[in-house]
Amino acid sequence: MTSLPAPDSARLAALNEHFRFGLSAADLDEFAPAVEATLTAPIAVEQLYRRAAPPAPERSWAPPAPEHNRLGAWYVTTSIDGSPGGPLAGRTVAVKDNVAVAGVPMMNGSRTLEGFVPRQDATVVRRLLDAGATIAGKSVCEDLCFSGGSFTSQPGPVRNPWDTTRNSGGSSSGSGALVASGEVDLAVGGDQGGSIRIPAAFCGIVGHKPTHGLVPYTGAFPIERTIDHLGPMARTVADAATMLSVLAGTDGADPRQSRQVEPVDYLAALTEPASGLRVGVVTEGFGTAVSDPEVDAAVHAAVDVLRSAGLTAEQVSIPWHLDAMHVWNVIATEGTAYQMLDGNAYGMNTDGFYDPELIAHFAAQRLERGHELSKTVKLVGLSGRYTFEVGGGKYYAMARQLVPELRAAYDAALTDYDVLVMPTVPYTAKKIPPADVALGDYLDVALSMVGNTAPFDVTGHPACSVPAGLVDGLPTGLMIVGNTFDDATVLRVAHTYEQAVGGFPTPPALMSSAR
């Protein structure tokens, strides 16, 4: 844009109606020249910005060949080599496609972002390359990342490597499937309601949601700043710890990082013995309305493994856990409708990194192609915008005011225990539903598994999912939660469990036919 046309009388009248200013037609005529005069500033800002904006680098990429994308997990493939040497030298990484890799298309699983190519690498991508990793491509994610299933994504569903008729979990669906199938060593995931941990559990890998603000979100497509997280996904806890050491730390551009984060060698922390650590088994995390008793039993068996490894474990009741979803639901609907939809991903009113090109691209296509958004995103928009309009933002404000009380309930338990544990997901991966599935069943497959994961996106506590054994041949997860910024202890407990069970199982060879 090189010019910004002044609003005509109809547009001014619409703005007057939007704000209920009560201006007459004569008043609007009087305001028109003053409004036009203010437009010199945005025009000048655009010219100044374009003078300094970096061009996108030339990087090779390609759509995945169908015969090499049987899980539907790749969006595009690349081979971007990092620095020689480094802790991730020789390791291949899939980057969730809500994270910017400069010069490589970014779709975020949605037609509303299709065709966008970012100009700058996300902070986590720069750090991976600086650590010697090779970016092998972009992994498919759910439509705007709002689903715990793996069937809302464009161009198609992501299939579970343990059973290709089932979903791989979301929203980091492609990342989970690619790591579990061995197509990459590591992957970047994102988590606002469980989107790292859910696919980790359904696919049988390790997924760590860091403490909120530990890993910069800069350059990833936002959903809602207070619940946005990025983190590692890997086949072993040691790999996840190594990757977290690379990703963690303040970058000075992310408003989610309200404190200076000191570097930690999380891999070295795994060498500290975990024997004697205290484990609180959260009663309210089991036996829910959607829980599979066999999954609960698998997680209790995993707790017994920790006991046999020298940790103590006992039941602890945290009644707030049963109400935590109400708080998350308001923040994740009203907050998301306000920031991600009406605010075109970034919203306003905070310092830090903004992506003007992404905002403009999404703003245009969100309106033009909004009918192609998933039903989960449409539900968020309808519900979140409605409560905002009715309450003027009071429900969101109430939820935010309850967060310290919710956080304190977990913190109180964490004064008596070093970590808390519960099932990551209440059941194993479900069948991918047909395209004409009824709305109720669609939402059940997409969202019904988040009851244990989502609360910790609100509170910011670190939470890691590790495989807790197979139920009817399918993986499930043990979720380990710790004190904020004590990710090291969470990973130590996860590593101790992995060592005690002799490593985690891998999926059978992929078969073209369904079970």
Coordinates of C-alpha atoms in Angstrom, one line a residue:
M1 CA 0.0 0.0 0.0
T2 CA 1.4 3.4 -1.0
S3 CA -1.7 5.4 -0.2
L4 CA -4.5 5.3 2.3
P5 CA -7.8 6.6 0.9
A6 CA -9.8 8.8 3.2
P7 CA -13.1 7.3 4.4
D8 CA -16.1 8.4 2.5
S9 CA -19.3 9.5 4.2
A10 CA -20.8 5.9 4.3
R11 CA -17.6 4.6 6.0
L12 CA -17.6 7.5 8.5
A13 CA -21.3 6.7 9.3
A14 CA -20.5 3.1 9.9
L15 CA -17.6 4.0 12.2
N16 CA -20.0 6.4 14.1
E17 CA -22.5 3.6 14.5
H18 CA -19.8 1.1 15.6
F19 CA -18.7 3.4 18.5
R20 CA -22.2 4.9 19.2
F21 CA -20.8 8.4 19.0
G22 CA -24.1 10.0 18.2
L23 CA -22.7 12.2 15.5
S24 CA -25.1 13.8 13.0
A25 CA -24.4 13.8 9.2
A26 CA -23.3 17.4 9.6
D27 CA -21.0 16.5 12.4
L28 CA -19.4 13.8 10.3
D29 CA -18.9 16.2 7.4
E30 CA -17.1 18.5 9.9
F31 CA -14.9 15.6 11.1
A32 CA -14.0 14.3 7.6
P33 CA -11.1 16.7 6.9
A34 CA -9.7 16.1 10.4
V35 CA -9.8 12.4 10.0
E36 CA -8.1 12.7 6.6
A37 CA -5.4 14.8 8.1
T38 CA -4.5 12.0 10.6
L39 CA -3.8 9.6 7.7
T40 CA -0.4 11.2 6.9
A41 CA 1.0 9.3 9.9
P42 CA 0.1 5.7 8.9
I43 CA 1.2 6.5 5.3
A44 CA 4.6 7.7 6.6
V45 CA 5.0 4.8 9.0
E46 CA 4.4 2.3 6.1
Q47 CA 7.1 4.1 4.0
L48 CA 9.5 4.1 6.9
Y49 CA 8.8 0.4 7.6
R50 CA 9.3 -0.7 4.1
R51 CA 12.7 1.1 3.9
A52 CA 14.0 -1.2 6.7
A53 CA 11.9 -4.4 6.3
P54 CA 14.1 -7.4 5.4
P55 CA 13.4 -9.4 2.2
A56 CA 12.7 -13.0 2.6
P57 CA 15.8 -15.2 2.0
E58 CA 16.0 -17.6 -1.0
R59 CA 15.5 -21.0 0.4
S60 CA 14.6 -24.2 -1.4
W61 CA 11.4 -26.0 -0.5
A62 CA 9.1 -28.5 -2.1
P63 CA 5.6 -30.0 -1.6
P64 CA 6.0 -33.5 -0.1
A65 CA 5.8 -36.3 -2.6
P66 CA 2.7 -38.3 -1.8
E67 CA 4.6 -41.6 -1.5
H68 CA 6.7 -40.0 1.2
N69 CA 3.8 -38.4 3.0
R70 CA 1.6 -41.3 3.9
L71 CA 0.7 -39.8 7.2
G72 CA -0.2 -36.4 5.7
A73 CA 2.2 -34.9 8.3
W74 CA 4.4 -32.8 6.0
Y75 CA 3.3 -29.4 4.6
V76 CA 6.5 -28.7 2.8
T77 CA 9.9 -30.3 2.9
T78 CA 13.2 -28.4 3.1
S79 CA 16.8 -29.1 3.9
I80 CA 18.1 -26.0 5.6
D81 CA 21.4 -26.7 7.3
G82 CA 22.5 -25.0 10.5
S83 CA 25.9 -24.0 11.7
P84 CA 28.6 -26.7 11.7
G85 CA 28.9 -28.3 15.1
G86 CA 26.7 -27.5 18.0
P87 CA 24.5 -29.7 20.3
L88 CA 22.0 -30.5 17.5
A89 CA 24.6 -31.1 14.8
G90 CA 23.3 -33.9 12.4
R91 CA 19.8 -33.8 13.9
T92 CA 16.8 -33.2 11.7
V93 CA 13.9 -31.1 12.9
A94 CA 10.3 -30.6 11.7
V95 CA 9.0 -27.1 12.5
K96 CA 5.3 -26.9 13.2
D97 CA 3.7 -24.8 10.5
N98 CA 2.5 -22.1 12.8
V99 CA 6.2 -21.1 13.2
A100 CA 7.9 -18.9 10.7
V101 CA 10.8 -20.3 8.6
A102 CA 11.9 -17.4 6.4
G103 CA 11.4 -17.9 2.7
V104 CA 9.3 -21.1 3.2
P105 CA 5.5 -21.1 2.9
M106 CA 3.5 -21.0 6.2
M107 CA -0.1 -22.1 6.2
N108 CA -0.9 -22.8 9.8
G109 CA -3.2 -25.6 8.7
S110 CA -5.6 -23.0 7.4
R111 CA -6.8 -21.7 4.0
T112 CA -6.9 -18.3 5.6
L113 CA -3.1 -18.1 5.7
E114 CA -2.4 -20.1 2.5
G115 CA 0.1 -18.4 0.3
F116 CA 1.9 -16.5 3.0
V117 CA 5.8 -16.6 3.1
P118 CA 7.4 -15.1 6.1
R119 CA 10.5 -12.8 5.8
Q120 CA 12.1 -13.6 9.1
D121 CA 12.9 -16.8 11.0
A122 CA 11.2 -17.3 14.4
T123 CA 13.6 -17.1 17.3
V124 CA 13.3 -20.8 17.9
V125 CA 14.3 -21.5 14.3
R126 CA 17.3 -19.3 14.5
R127 CA 18.4 -21.0 17.7
L128 CA 17.9 -24.5 16.2
L129 CA 20.1 -23.5 13.2
D130 CA 22.7 -21.9 15.4
A131 CA 22.8 -25.2 17.3
G132 CA 23.6 -27.1 14.1
A133 CA 20.2 -28.6 13.4
T134 CA 18.9 -29.2 9.9
I135 CA 15.3 -28.0 9.3
A136 CA 13.8 -30.8 7.3
G137 CA 10.4 -29.1 6.7
K138 CA 7.2 -27.7 8.0
S139 CA 4.8 -30.1 9.8
V140 CA 1.1 -29.9 9.3
C141 CA -0.9 -28.5 12.2
E142 CA -4.6 -28.1 12.9
D143 CA -6.6 -25.2 11.4
L144 CA -5.2 -22.1 13.2
C145 CA -4.0 -24.7 15.8
F146 CA -7.4 -24.9 17.5
S147 CA -8.0 -28.7 17.9
G148 CA -6.6 -31.6 19.8
G149 CA -7.5 -33.9 17.0
S150 CA -5.7 -34.1 13.7
F151 CA -8.5 -33.8 11.2
T152 CA -9.3 -30.1 11.0
S153 CA -6.1 -29.2 9.2
Q154 CA -5.7 -28.2 5.6
P155 CA -4.8 -29.7 3.2
G156 CA -5.9 -32.9 5.0
P157 CA -5.9 -35.0 8.2
V158 CA -2.7 -36.2 9.8
R159 CA -2.7 -40.0 10.6
N160 CA -1.3 -41.8 13.6
P161 CA 1.7 -44.0 12.8
W162 CA 0.4 -46.6 15.3
D163 CA -2.9 -46.9 13.4
T164 CA -3.4 -44.8 10.2
T165 CA -7.2 -44.8 10.7
R166 CA -6.8 -42.8 13.9
N167 CA -5.8 -39.2 14.6
S168 CA -2.4 -38.3 15.8
G169 CA -3.5 -35.6 18.2
G170 CA -3.3 -31.9 17.8
S171 CA -2.7 -29.3 17.2
S172 CA 1.0 -30.2 16.7
S173 CA -0.3 -33.2 14.8
G174 CA 2.4 -33.4 12.1
S175 CA 5.2 -32.9 14.5
G176 CA 4.0 -35.8 16.7
A177 CA 3.5 -38.2 13.7
L178 CA 6.9 -37.4 12.1
V179 CA 8.9 -37.9 15.3
A180 CA 7.0 -41.1 16.2
S181 CA 7.5 -42.6 12.7
G182 CA 11.2 -41.8 12.8
E183 CA 11.0 -39.4 9.8
V184 CA 12.8 -36.7 11.8
D185 CA 14.8 -36.7 15.0
L186 CA 13.0 -33.8 16.7
A187 CA 10.2 -31.4 16.2
V188 CA 9.0 -28.0 17.4
G189 CA 5.5 -28.1 18.9
G190 CA 3.1 -25.4 20.1
D191 CA 0.7 -25.6 23.0
Q192 CA -2.2 -23.5 24.1
G193 CA -4.5 -26.2 25.4
G194 CA -2.3 -29.3 25.2
S195 CA -1.1 -29.2 21.6
I196 CA 2.4 -30.5 22.4
R197 CA 1.4 -33.1 25.0
I198 CA -1.7 -34.5 23.3
P199 CA 0.0 -35.6 20.1
A200 CA 2.9 -36.8 22.2
A201 CA 0.6 -39.0 24.2
F202 CA -1.4 -40.3 21.2
C203 CA 1.8 -41.0 19.2
G204 CA 3.9 -42.4 22.0
I205 CA 6.7 -39.8 22.2
V206 CA 8.0 -37.2 24.6
G207 CA 6.4 -33.7 24.5
H208 CA 7.4 -30.9 26.9
K209 CA 5.3 -27.8 27.4
P210 CA 7.8 -25.4 29.0
T211 CA 7.0 -22.9 31.7
H212 CA 5.2 -20.0 30.1
G213 CA 7.8 -17.5 28.9
L214 CA 10.7 -19.9 29.1
V215 CA 10.9 -20.4 25.3
P216 CA 10.3 -17.3 23.1
Y217 CA 7.1 -17.4 21.0
T218 CA 8.5 -14.7 18.7
G219 CA 7.7 -15.4 15.1
A220 CA 5.0 -18.0 15.8
F221 CA 1.4 -17.4 14.9
P222 CA -0.3 -16.3 18.1
I223 CA -3.6 -17.5 19.5
E224 CA -3.7 -15.8 22.9
R225 CA -0.6 -14.3 24.5
T226 CA -1.3 -15.5 28.0
I227 CA -1.5 -19.2 26.9
D228 CA 0.9 -19.3 23.9
H229 CA 3.8 -21.8 24.3
L230 CA 6.4 -23.4 22.1
G231 CA 8.4 -26.5 23.1
P232 CA 10.3 -29.7 22.1
M233 CA 8.9 -33.0 20.9
A234 CA 11.3 -36.0 20.7
R235 CA 11.5 -39.8 21.1
T236 CA 13.6 -39.6 24.3
V237 CA 13.6 -37.3 27.3
A238 CA 17.4 -36.6 26.7
D239 CA 16.6 -35.3 23.2
A240 CA 13.8 -33.1 24.5
A241 CA 16.1 -31.8 27.3
T242 CA 18.9 -31.0 24.8
M243 CA 16.4 -29.2 22.5
L244 CA 14.9 -27.2 25.4
S245 CA 18.4 -26.0 26.4
V246 CA 18.8 -24.7 22.8
L247 CA 15.3 -23.1 22.7
A248 CA 15.1 -21.5 26.2
G249 CA 16.0 -18.0 27.1
T250 CA 14.9 -14.4 26.8
D251 CA 15.1 -12.9 23.3
G252 CA 14.0 -9.4 24.2
A253 CA 11.1 -9.4 21.6
D254 CA 8.4 -11.6 23.2
P255 CA 6.0 -9.8 25.6
R256 CA 5.3 -13.3 27.2
Q257 CA 8.8 -13.2 28.7
S258 CA 8.2 -10.9 31.6
R259 CA 11.4 -12.0 33.4
Q260 CA 15.0 -12.6 32.4
V261 CA 15.4 -16.3 31.9
E262 CA 18.8 -17.7 32.8
P263 CA 20.2 -20.5 30.6
V264 CA 20.0 -24.0 32.0
D265 CA 21.7 -27.2 30.8
Y266 CA 18.7 -29.5 31.0
L267 CA 20.6 -32.4 29.7
A268 CA 23.1 -32.2 32.5
A269 CA 20.2 -31.9 35.0
L270 CA 19.1 -35.4 34.0
T271 CA 22.2 -36.9 35.6
E272 CA 21.0 -35.8 39.0
P273 CA 19.3 -38.7 40.8
A274 CA 15.5 -38.4 41.2
S275 CA 15.3 -40.9 44.0
G276 CA 13.6 -39.4 47.0
L277 CA 11.6 -36.9 45.0
R278 CA 7.9 -36.7 46.0
V279 CA 5.2 -37.3 43.5
G280 CA 1.6 -36.1 44.0
V281 CA -0.9 -38.2 42.1
V282 CA -3.8 -35.8 41.4
T283 CA -7.1 -37.5 42.2
E284 CA -9.1 -35.2 40.0
G285 CA -7.1 -36.1 36.9
F286 CA -8.5 -39.6 36.9
G287 CA -12.0 -41.0 36.5
T288 CA -13.5 -38.1 34.5
A289 CA -16.6 -38.4 32.4
V290 CA -14.5 -39.1 29.3
S291 CA -11.8 -41.3 31.0
D292 CA -11.0 -44.8 29.8
P293 CA -10.4 -46.9 32.9
E294 CA -7.6 -48.7 31.1
V295 CA -5.8 -45.5 30.5
D296 CA -6.2 -44.5 34.1
A297 CA -4.8 -48.0 35.0
A298 CA -1.8 -47.5 32.7
V299 CA -0.9 -44.3 34.4
H300 CA -1.3 -45.7 37.9
A301 CA 1.1 -48.5 36.7
A302 CA 3.5 -45.8 35.5
V303 CA 3.4 -44.3 39.0
D304 CA 4.3 -47.7 40.5
V305 CA 7.3 -47.7 38.2
L306 CA 8.4 -44.3 39.7
R307 CA 7.9 -45.8 43.2
S308 CA 10.1 -48.7 42.2
A309 CA 12.8 -46.2 41.0
G310 CA 13.0 -44.7 44.5
L311 CA 10.4 -41.9 44.3
T312 CA 7.6 -41.6 46.8
A313 CA 4.1 -41.2 45.5
E314 CA 0.7 -40.6 47.1
Q315 CA -2.7 -39.3 46.2
V316 CA -3.3 -35.5 46.5
S317 CA -6.6 -33.8 45.9
I318 CA -6.7 -30.4 44.1
P319 CA -10.4 -29.5 43.8
W320 CA -9.6 -26.4 41.7
H321 CA -8.5 -28.8 39.0
L322 CA -12.2 -29.6 38.3
D323 CA -13.0 -25.9 37.7
A324 CA -9.8 -25.0 35.8
M325 CA -11.4 -25.8 32.5
H326 CA -14.0 -23.0 33.0
V327 CA -11.2 -20.5 33.4
W328 CA -9.3 -21.8 30.3
N329 CA -12.5 -21.9 28.3
V330 CA -13.2 -18.2 28.8
I331 CA -9.6 -17.2 28.1
A332 CA -9.3 -19.5 25.1
T333 CA -12.6 -18.4 23.5
E334 CA -13.1 -14.8 24.3
G335 CA -9.4 -14.0 24.4
T336 CA -8.8 -15.9 21.1
A337 CA -11.7 -14.3 19.4
Y338 CA -10.4 -10.9 20.4
Q339 CA -6.8 -11.4 19.6
M340 CA -6.5 -14.1 16.9
L341 CA -9.7 -13.3 15.0
D342 CA -10.7 -9.7 15.5
G343 CA -7.0 -8.8 16.2
N344 CA -5.7 -10.7 13.1
A345 CA -3.4 -12.8 15.2
Y346 CA -1.3 -10.2 17.0
G347 CA -3.8 -7.8 18.3
M348 CA -2.3 -4.6 19.8
N349 CA -1.2 -3.0 23.1
T350 CA 2.0 -4.8 23.9
D351 CA 5.6 -4.2 23.2
G352 CA 7.6 -6.7 21.2
F353 CA 7.6 -8.3 17.7
Y354 CA 4.8 -7.9 15.2
D355 CA 4.6 -9.3 11.7
P356 CA 2.9 -6.7 9.5
E357 CA 3.0 -8.9 6.4
L358 CA 1.3 -11.8 8.2
I359 CA -1.3 -9.5 9.8
A360 CA -2.2 -8.0 6.4
H361 CA -2.3 -11.4 4.6
F362 CA -4.4 -13.0 7.3
A363 CA -6.7 -10.0 7.7
A364 CA -7.7 -10.2 4.0
Q365 CA -8.0 -13.9 3.7
R366 CA -9.8 -14.4 7.0
L367 CA -12.7 -12.4 5.6
E368 CA -12.5 -13.8 2.1
R369 CA -12.1 -17.4 3.1
G370 CA -13.6 -17.5 6.6
H371 CA -16.2 -20.0 5.4
E372 CA -13.4 -22.5 5.0
L373 CA -12.2 -22.3 8.6
S374 CA -12.7 -25.4 10.8
K375 CA -15.8 -25.8 13.0
T376 CA -13.6 -25.4 16.1
V377 CA -12.4 -22.0 15.0
K378 CA -16.0 -21.0 14.1
L379 CA -17.2 -22.1 17.5
V380 CA -14.5 -20.0 19.2
G381 CA -15.4 -17.0 17.1
L382 CA -19.2 -17.3 17.7
S383 CA -18.9 -17.9 21.4
G384 CA -16.0 -15.6 22.2
R385 CA -17.3 -12.6 20.3
Y386 CA -20.8 -13.1 21.8
T387 CA -19.6 -13.1 25.4
F388 CA -17.3 -10.1 24.6
E389 CA -20.2 -8.2 23.1
V390 CA -22.6 -9.1 26.0
G391 CA -20.1 -8.6 28.8
G392 CA -17.9 -6.0 27.3
G393 CA -14.9 -8.1 28.3
K394 CA -15.9 -8.7 31.9
Y395 CA -15.9 -12.5 31.6
Y396 CA -12.3 -12.5 30.3
A397 CA -11.3 -10.1 33.1
M398 CA -13.0 -12.3 35.7
A399 CA -11.1 -15.4 34.3
R400 CA -7.8 -13.6 34.4
Q401 CA -8.5 -12.5 38.0
L402 CA -9.1 -16.2 38.9
V403 CA -5.8 -17.4 37.4
P404 CA -3.7 -16.5 40.4
E405 CA -6.1 -18.5 42.6
L406 CA -5.9 -21.4 40.3
R407 CA -2.2 -21.2 40.0
A408 CA -1.9 -21.0 43.8
A409 CA -3.9 -24.2 44.2
Y410 CA -1.3 -26.2 42.2
D411 CA 1.5 -24.3 43.9
A412 CA 0.2 -25.3 47.3
A413 CA 0.3 -28.9 46.3
L414 CA 3.8 -28.4 44.8
T415 CA 5.1 -27.3 48.2
D416 CA 4.4 -30.8 49.5
Y417 CA 5.4 -32.6 46.3
D418 CA 8.2 -32.0 43.8
V419 CA 5.9 -32.9 40.8
L420 CA 2.3 -33.7 40.2
V421 CA 1.2 -36.5 37.8
M422 CA -2.0 -37.5 36.0
P423 CA -3.0 -38.9 32.6
T424 CA -2.0 -36.6 29.8
V425 CA -5.1 -37.7 27.8
P426 CA -8.2 -39.6 29.1
Y427 CA -8.3 -42.1 26.2
T428 CA -6.3 -43.3 23.3
A429 CA -6.4 -41.9 19.8
K430 CA -9.8 -41.9 18.2
K431 CA -10.8 -42.8 14.6
I432 CA -10.5 -39.9 12.1
P433 CA -14.1 -38.9 11.6
P434 CA -15.7 -38.7 8.1
A435 CA -16.1 -35.3 6.4
D436 CA -19.8 -35.2 7.1
V437 CA -19.6 -36.0 10.8
A438 CA -22.2 -34.3 13.0
L439 CA -21.1 -31.2 14.9
G440 CA -21.3 -32.9 18.3
D441 CA -19.1 -35.8 17.2
Y442 CA -16.7 -33.4 15.4
L443 CA -16.2 -31.3 18.6
D444 CA -15.9 -34.4 20.7
V445 CA -13.0 -35.8 18.7
A446 CA -11.4 -32.3 18.4
L447 CA -11.7 -31.1 22.0
S448 CA -12.8 -33.6 24.5
M449 CA -9.3 -34.7 25.6
V450 CA -8.0 -31.3 27.0
G451 CA -9.3 -31.6 30.6
N452 CA -5.9 -32.3 32.1
T453 CA -3.6 -30.5 29.7
A454 CA -5.3 -27.1 29.3
P455 CA -5.2 -25.9 32.9
F456 CA -1.4 -25.7 32.8
D457 CA -1.5 -23.4 29.7
V458 CA -3.4 -21.0 31.9
T459 CA -1.2 -21.4 35.0
G460 CA 2.0 -21.6 33.1
H461 CA 3.4 -24.6 34.9
P462 CA 5.8 -26.8 33.0
A463 CA 4.3 -30.1 31.9
C464 CA 5.8 -33.1 30.1
S465 CA 4.1 -36.1 28.6
V466 CA 5.9 -39.4 28.3
P467 CA 4.5 -42.7 27.0
A468 CA 2.8 -44.7 29.8
G469 CA 2.4 -48.0 28.1
L470 CA 0.0 -49.3 25.4
V471 CA -3.7 -49.7 25.8
D472 CA -5.1 -52.1 23.1
G473 CA -1.9 -51.5 21.1
L474 CA -2.2 -47.7 21.2
P475 CA 0.0 -45.3 23.2
T476 CA -1.2 -43.1 26.1
G477 CA 0.6 -40.6 28.3
L478 CA 1.8 -39.9 31.8
M479 CA 1.9 -36.1 32.4
I480 CA 4.4 -34.7 34.9
V481 CA 3.9 -31.2 36.1
G482 CA 6.3 -29.1 38.2
N483 CA 6.9 -25.7 39.7
T484 CA 7.2 -22.8 37.2
F485 CA 10.8 -22.5 35.8
D486 CA 11.7 -25.8 37.4
D487 CA 11.5 -27.6 34.1
A488 CA 14.6 -29.5 35.0
T489 CA 12.9 -31.4 37.8
V490 CA 10.0 -32.4 35.5
L491 CA 12.5 -33.7 33.0
R492 CA 14.5 -35.6 35.6
V493 CA 11.4 -37.4 36.7
A494 CA 10.5 -38.1 33.1
H495 CA 14.0 -39.4 32.4
T496 CA 14.0 -41.6 35.5
Y497 CA 10.7 -43.2 34.3
E498 CA 12.1 -43.7 30.8
Q499 CA 15.2 -45.4 32.2
A500 CA 13.1 -47.6 34.6
V501 CA 11.0 -49.0 31.7
G502 CA 13.9 -49.5 29.5
G503 CA 12.9 -46.9 26.8
F504 CA 9.7 -46.2 25.0
P505 CA 8.1 -48.5 22.3
T506 CA 8.0 -47.5 18.7
P507 CA 5.1 -47.9 16.3
P508 CA 4.8 -50.9 13.9
A509 CA 5.7 -50.5 10.3
L510 CA 3.1 -48.4 8.5
M511 CA 0.7 -50.5 6.5
S512 CA -1.5 -49.2 3.7
S513 CA -4.5 -51.1 4.8
A514 CA -6.5 -50.3 8.0
R515 CA -6.6 -52.6 10.9

